[in-house]
Short mmCIF file of N, CA and C in Angstrom, two decimals:
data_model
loop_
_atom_site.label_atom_id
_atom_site.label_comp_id
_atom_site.label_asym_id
_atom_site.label_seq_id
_atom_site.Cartn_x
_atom_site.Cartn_y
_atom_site.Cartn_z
N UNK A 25 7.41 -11.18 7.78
CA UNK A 25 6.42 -11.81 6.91
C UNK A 25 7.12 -12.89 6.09
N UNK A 26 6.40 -14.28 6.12
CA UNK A 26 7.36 -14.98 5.17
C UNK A 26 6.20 -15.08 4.18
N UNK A 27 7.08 -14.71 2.80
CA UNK A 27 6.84 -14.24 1.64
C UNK A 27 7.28 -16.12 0.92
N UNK A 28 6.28 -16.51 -0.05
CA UNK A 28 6.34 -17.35 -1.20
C UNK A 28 6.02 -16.44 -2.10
N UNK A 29 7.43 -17.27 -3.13
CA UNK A 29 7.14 -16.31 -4.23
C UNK A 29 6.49 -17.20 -5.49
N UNK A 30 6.04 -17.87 -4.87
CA UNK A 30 4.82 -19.07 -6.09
C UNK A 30 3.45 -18.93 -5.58
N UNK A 31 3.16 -18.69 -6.67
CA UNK A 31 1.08 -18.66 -6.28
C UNK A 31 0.63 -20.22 -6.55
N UNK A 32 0.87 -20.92 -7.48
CA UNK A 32 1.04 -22.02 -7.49
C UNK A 32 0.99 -23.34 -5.63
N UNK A 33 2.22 -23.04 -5.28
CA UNK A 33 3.06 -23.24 -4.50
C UNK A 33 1.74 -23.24 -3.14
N UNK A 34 1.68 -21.69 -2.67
CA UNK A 34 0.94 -20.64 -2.02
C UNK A 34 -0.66 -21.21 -2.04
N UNK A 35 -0.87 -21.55 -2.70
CA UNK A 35 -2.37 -21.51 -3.07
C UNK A 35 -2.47 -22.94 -2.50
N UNK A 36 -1.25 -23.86 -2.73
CA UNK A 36 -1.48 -25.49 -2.35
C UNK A 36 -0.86 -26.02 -0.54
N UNK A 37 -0.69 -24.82 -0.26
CA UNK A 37 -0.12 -24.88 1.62
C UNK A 37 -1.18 -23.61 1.86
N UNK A 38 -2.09 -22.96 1.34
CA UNK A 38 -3.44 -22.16 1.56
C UNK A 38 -4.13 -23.57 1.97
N UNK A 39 -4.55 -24.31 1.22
CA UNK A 39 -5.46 -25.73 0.96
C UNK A 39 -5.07 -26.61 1.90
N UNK A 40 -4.02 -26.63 1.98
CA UNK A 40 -2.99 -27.75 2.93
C UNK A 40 -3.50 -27.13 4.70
N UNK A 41 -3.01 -26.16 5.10
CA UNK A 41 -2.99 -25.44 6.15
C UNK A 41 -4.49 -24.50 6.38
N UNK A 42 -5.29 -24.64 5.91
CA UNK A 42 -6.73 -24.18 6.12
C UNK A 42 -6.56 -22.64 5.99
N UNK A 43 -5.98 -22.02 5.34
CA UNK A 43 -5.47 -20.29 6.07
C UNK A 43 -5.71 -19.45 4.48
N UNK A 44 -6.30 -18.38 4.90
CA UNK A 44 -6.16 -17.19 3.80
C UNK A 44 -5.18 -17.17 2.85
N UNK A 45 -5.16 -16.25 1.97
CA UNK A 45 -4.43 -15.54 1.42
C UNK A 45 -3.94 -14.60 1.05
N UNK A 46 -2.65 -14.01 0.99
CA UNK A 46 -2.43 -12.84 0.28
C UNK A 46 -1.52 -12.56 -0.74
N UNK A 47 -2.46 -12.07 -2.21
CA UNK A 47 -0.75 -12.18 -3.37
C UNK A 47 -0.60 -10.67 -3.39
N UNK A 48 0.88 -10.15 -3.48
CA UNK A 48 0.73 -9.10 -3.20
C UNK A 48 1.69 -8.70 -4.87
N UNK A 49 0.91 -8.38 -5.99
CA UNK A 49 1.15 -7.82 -7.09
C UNK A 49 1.89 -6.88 -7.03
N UNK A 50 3.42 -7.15 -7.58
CA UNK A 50 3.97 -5.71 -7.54
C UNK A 50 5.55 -5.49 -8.26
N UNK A 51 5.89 -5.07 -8.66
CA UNK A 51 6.93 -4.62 -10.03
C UNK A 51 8.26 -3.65 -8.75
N UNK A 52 9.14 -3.74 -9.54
CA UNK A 52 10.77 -3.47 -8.59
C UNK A 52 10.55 -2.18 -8.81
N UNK A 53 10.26 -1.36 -9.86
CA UNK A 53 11.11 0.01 -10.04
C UNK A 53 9.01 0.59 -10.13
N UNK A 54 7.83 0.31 -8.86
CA UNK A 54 7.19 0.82 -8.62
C UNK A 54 6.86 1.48 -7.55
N UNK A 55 7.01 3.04 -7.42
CA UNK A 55 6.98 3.70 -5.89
C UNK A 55 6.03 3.39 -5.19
N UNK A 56 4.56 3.19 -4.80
CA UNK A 56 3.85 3.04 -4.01
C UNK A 56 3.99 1.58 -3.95
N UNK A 57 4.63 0.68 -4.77
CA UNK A 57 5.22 -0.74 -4.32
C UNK A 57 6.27 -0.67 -3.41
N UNK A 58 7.18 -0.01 -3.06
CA UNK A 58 8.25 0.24 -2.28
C UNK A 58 7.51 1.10 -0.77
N UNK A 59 6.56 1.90 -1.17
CA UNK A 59 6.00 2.39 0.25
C UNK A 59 5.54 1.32 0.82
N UNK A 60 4.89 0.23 0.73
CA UNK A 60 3.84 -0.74 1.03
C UNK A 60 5.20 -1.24 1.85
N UNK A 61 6.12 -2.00 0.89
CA UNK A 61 7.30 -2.70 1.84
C UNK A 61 7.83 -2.06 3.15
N UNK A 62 8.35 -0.49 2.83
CA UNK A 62 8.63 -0.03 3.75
C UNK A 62 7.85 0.52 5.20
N UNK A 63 6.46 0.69 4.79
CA UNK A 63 6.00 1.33 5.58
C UNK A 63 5.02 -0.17 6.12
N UNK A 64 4.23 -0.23 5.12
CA UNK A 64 2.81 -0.82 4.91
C UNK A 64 3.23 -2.33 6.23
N UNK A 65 4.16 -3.11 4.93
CA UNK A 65 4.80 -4.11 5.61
C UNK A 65 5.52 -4.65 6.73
N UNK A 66 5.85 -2.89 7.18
CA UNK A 66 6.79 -3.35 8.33
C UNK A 66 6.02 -2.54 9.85
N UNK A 67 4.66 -2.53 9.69
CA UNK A 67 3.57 -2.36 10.60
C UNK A 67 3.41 -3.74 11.32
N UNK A 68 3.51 -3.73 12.85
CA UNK A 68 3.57 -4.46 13.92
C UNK A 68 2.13 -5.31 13.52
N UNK A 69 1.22 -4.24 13.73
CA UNK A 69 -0.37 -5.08 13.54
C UNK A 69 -0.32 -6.03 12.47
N UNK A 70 0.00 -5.42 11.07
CA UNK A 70 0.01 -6.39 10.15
C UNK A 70 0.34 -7.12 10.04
N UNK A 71 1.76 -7.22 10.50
CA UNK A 71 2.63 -8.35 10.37
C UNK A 71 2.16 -9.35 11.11
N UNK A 72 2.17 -9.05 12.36
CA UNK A 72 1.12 -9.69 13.39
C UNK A 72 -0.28 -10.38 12.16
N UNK A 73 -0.92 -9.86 11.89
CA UNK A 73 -2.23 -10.46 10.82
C UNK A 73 -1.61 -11.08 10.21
N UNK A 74 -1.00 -10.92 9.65
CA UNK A 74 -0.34 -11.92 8.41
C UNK A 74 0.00 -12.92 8.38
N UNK A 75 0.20 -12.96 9.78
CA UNK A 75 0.72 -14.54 10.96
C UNK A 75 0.01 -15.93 10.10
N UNK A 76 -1.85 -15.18 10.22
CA UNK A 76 -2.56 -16.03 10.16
C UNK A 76 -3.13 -16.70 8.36
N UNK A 77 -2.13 -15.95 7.84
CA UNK A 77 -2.43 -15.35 6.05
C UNK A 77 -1.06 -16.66 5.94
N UNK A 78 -1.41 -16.97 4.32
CA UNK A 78 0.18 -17.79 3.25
C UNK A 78 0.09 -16.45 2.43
N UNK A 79 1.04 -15.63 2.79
CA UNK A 79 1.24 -14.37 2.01
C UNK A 79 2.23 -14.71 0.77
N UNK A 80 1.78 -14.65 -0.54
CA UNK A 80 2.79 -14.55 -1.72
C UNK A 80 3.03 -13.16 -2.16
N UNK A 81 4.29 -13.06 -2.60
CA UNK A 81 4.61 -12.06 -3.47
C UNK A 81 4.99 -12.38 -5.17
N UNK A 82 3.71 -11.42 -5.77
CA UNK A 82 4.02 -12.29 -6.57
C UNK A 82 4.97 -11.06 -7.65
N UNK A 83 5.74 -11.00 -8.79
CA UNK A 83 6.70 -10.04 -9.37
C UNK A 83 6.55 -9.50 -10.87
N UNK A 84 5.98 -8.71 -10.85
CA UNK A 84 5.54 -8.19 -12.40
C UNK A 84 6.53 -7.33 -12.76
N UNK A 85 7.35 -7.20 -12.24
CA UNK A 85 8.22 -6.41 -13.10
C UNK A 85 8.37 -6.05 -14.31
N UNK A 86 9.08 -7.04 -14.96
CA UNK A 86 9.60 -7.47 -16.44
C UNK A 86 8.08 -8.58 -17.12
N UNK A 87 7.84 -8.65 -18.26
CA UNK A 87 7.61 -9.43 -19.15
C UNK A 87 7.55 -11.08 -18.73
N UNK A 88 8.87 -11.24 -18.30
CA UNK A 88 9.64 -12.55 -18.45
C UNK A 88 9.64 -13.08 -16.75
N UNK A 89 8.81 -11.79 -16.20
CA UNK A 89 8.77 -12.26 -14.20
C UNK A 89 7.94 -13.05 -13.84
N UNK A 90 8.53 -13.98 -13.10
CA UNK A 90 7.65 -15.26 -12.62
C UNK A 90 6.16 -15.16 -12.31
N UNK A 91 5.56 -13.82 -11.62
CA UNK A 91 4.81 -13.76 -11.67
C UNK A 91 3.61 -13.46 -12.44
N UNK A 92 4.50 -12.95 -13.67
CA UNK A 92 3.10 -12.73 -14.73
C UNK A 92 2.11 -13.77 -15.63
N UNK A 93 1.92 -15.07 -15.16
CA UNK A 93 0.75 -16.31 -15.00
C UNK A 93 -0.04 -16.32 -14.27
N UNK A 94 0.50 -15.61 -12.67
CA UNK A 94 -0.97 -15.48 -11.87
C UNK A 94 -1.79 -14.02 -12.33
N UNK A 95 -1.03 -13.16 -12.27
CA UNK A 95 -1.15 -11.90 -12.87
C UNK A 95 -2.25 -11.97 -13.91
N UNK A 96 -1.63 -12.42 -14.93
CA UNK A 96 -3.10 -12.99 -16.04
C UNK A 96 -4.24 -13.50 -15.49
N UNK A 97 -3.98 -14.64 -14.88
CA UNK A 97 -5.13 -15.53 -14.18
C UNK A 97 -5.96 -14.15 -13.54
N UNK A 98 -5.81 -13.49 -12.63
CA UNK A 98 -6.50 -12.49 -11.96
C UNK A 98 -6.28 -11.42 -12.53
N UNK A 99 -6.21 -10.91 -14.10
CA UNK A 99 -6.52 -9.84 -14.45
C UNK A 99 -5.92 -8.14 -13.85
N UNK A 100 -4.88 -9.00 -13.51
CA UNK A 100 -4.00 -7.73 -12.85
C UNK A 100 -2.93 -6.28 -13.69
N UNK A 101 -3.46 -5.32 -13.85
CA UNK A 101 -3.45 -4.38 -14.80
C UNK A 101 -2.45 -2.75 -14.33
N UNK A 102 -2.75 -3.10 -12.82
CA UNK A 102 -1.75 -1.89 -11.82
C UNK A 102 -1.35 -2.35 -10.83
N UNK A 103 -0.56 -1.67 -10.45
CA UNK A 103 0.86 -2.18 -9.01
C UNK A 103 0.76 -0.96 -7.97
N UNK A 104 0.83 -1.24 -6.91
CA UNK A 104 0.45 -2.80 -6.17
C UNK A 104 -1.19 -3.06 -6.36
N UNK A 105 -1.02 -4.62 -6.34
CA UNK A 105 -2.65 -4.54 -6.60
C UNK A 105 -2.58 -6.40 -5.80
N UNK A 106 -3.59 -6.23 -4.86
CA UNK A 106 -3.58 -7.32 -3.56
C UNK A 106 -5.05 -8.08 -3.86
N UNK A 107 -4.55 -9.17 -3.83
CA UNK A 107 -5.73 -10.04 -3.86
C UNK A 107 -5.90 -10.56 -2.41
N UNK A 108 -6.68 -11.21 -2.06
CA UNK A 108 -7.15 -11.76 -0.56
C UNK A 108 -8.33 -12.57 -0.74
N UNK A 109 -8.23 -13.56 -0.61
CA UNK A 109 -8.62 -14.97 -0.36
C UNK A 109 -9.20 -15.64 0.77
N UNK A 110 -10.30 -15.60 0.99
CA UNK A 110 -10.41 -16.26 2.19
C UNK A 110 -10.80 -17.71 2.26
N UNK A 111 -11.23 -18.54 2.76
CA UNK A 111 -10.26 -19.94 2.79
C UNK A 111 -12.00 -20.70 1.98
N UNK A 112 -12.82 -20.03 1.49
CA UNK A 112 -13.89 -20.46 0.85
C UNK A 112 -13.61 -20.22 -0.76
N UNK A 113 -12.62 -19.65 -0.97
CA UNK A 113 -12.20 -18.99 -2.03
C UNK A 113 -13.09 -17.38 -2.68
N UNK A 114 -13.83 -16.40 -1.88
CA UNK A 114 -14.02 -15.58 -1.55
C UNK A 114 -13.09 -14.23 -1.58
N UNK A 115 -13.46 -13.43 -3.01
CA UNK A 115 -11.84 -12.70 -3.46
C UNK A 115 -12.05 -11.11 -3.41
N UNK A 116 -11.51 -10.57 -2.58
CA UNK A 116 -11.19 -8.87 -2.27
C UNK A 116 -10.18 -8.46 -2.53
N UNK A 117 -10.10 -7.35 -3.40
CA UNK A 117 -9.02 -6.96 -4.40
C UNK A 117 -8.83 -5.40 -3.71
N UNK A 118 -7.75 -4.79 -3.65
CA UNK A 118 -7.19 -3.88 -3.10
C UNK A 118 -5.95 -3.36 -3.85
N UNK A 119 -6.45 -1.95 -4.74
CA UNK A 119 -4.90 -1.32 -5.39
C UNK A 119 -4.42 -0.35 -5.16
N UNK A 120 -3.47 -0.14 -4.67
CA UNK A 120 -2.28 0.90 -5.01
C UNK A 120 -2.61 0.79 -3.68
N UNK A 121 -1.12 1.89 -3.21
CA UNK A 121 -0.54 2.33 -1.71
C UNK A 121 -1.41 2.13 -0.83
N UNK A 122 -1.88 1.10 0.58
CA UNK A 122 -2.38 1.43 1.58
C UNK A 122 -1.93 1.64 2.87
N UNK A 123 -1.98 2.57 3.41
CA UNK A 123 -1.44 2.70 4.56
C UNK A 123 -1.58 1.50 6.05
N UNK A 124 -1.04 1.30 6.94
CA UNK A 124 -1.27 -0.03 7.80
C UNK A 124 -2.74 -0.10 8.01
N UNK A 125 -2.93 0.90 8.94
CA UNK A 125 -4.54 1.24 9.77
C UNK A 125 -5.66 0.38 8.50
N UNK A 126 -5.65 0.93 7.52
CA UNK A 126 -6.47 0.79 6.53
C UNK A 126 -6.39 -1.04 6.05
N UNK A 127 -5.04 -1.36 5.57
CA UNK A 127 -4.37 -3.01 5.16
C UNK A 127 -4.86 -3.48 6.43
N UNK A 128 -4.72 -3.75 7.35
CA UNK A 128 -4.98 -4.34 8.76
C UNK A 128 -6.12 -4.24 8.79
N UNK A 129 -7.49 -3.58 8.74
CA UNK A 129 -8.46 -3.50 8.63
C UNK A 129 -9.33 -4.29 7.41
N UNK A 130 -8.50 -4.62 6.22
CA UNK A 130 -9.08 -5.09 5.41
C UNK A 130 -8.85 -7.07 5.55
N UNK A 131 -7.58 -6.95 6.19
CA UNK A 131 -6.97 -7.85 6.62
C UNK A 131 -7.65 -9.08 7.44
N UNK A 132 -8.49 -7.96 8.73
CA UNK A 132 -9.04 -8.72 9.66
C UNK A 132 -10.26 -8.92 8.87
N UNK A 133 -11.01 -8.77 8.14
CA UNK A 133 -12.42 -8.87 7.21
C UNK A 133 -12.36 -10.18 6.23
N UNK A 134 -10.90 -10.82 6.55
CA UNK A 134 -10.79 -12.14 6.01
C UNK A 134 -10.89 -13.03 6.54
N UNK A 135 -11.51 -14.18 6.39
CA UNK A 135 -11.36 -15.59 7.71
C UNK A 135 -11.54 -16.82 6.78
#
C-alpha cells in the first residue's frame, strides 16, 4: 500500500488522478491500530483494492502529530477511525478494528 502521510497532499492527487480515498486515523501505541496494519493491511484483496484508492495515513498519536488538522477537520475522536471518499466527495466513516472480508467489502462500495 503506498501510504501519504498528508491529507492535504492526498486529497490534491485524489482531484488530480480521479480516484477515492482513504485516511486511515490512527495513534502508535493503539492495539486495534496495530491489528489493522498487521492483519487488516496486509490482506491480498485489500491491498489489491487499494490499488484503486490515494490511501493516507494520517497520525494522532501525540498532540503535536501531523495529523491532528485533518483529524479536527473530520471530527475524529477514536482510533482507528477511516474515512472513505468517493471521488464526488461522498463520506463513509468506519471505527475501530476491521477485519479484511468486512474492509474489502466496504472498500468495493466506493467508486
Amino acid at each position: 500500500i503506498k501510504w501519504i502521510h498528508s491529507e492535504t497532499e492526498g486529497l490534491a492527487l485524489s482531484k488530480q488522478e480521479n480516484k477515492p480515498v482513504l485516511i486511515d486515523f490512527y495513534a502508535d501505541w493503539c492495539p486495534p491500530c496495530k491489528q489493522m496494519d498487521k492483519v487488516t493491511f496486509q490482506d491480498k484483496g485489500v491491498i489489491d483494492e487499494l490499488d484503486r484508492f490515494v490511501a493516507i495515513k494520517a497520525d494522532m498519536s501525540r498532540p503535536s502529530s501531523p495529523g491532528q488538522a485533518a483529524g479536527k477537520k473530520y471530527g475524529i475522536s477514536a482510533y482507528p477511525t477511516f474515512i472513505l471518499l468517493d471521488s464526488q466527495g461522498r463520506k463513509k466513516t468506519i471505527v475501530g478494528y476491521t477485519p479484511p472480508k468486512e474492509f474489502l467489502k466496504a472498500l468495493r462500495d466506493i467508486r
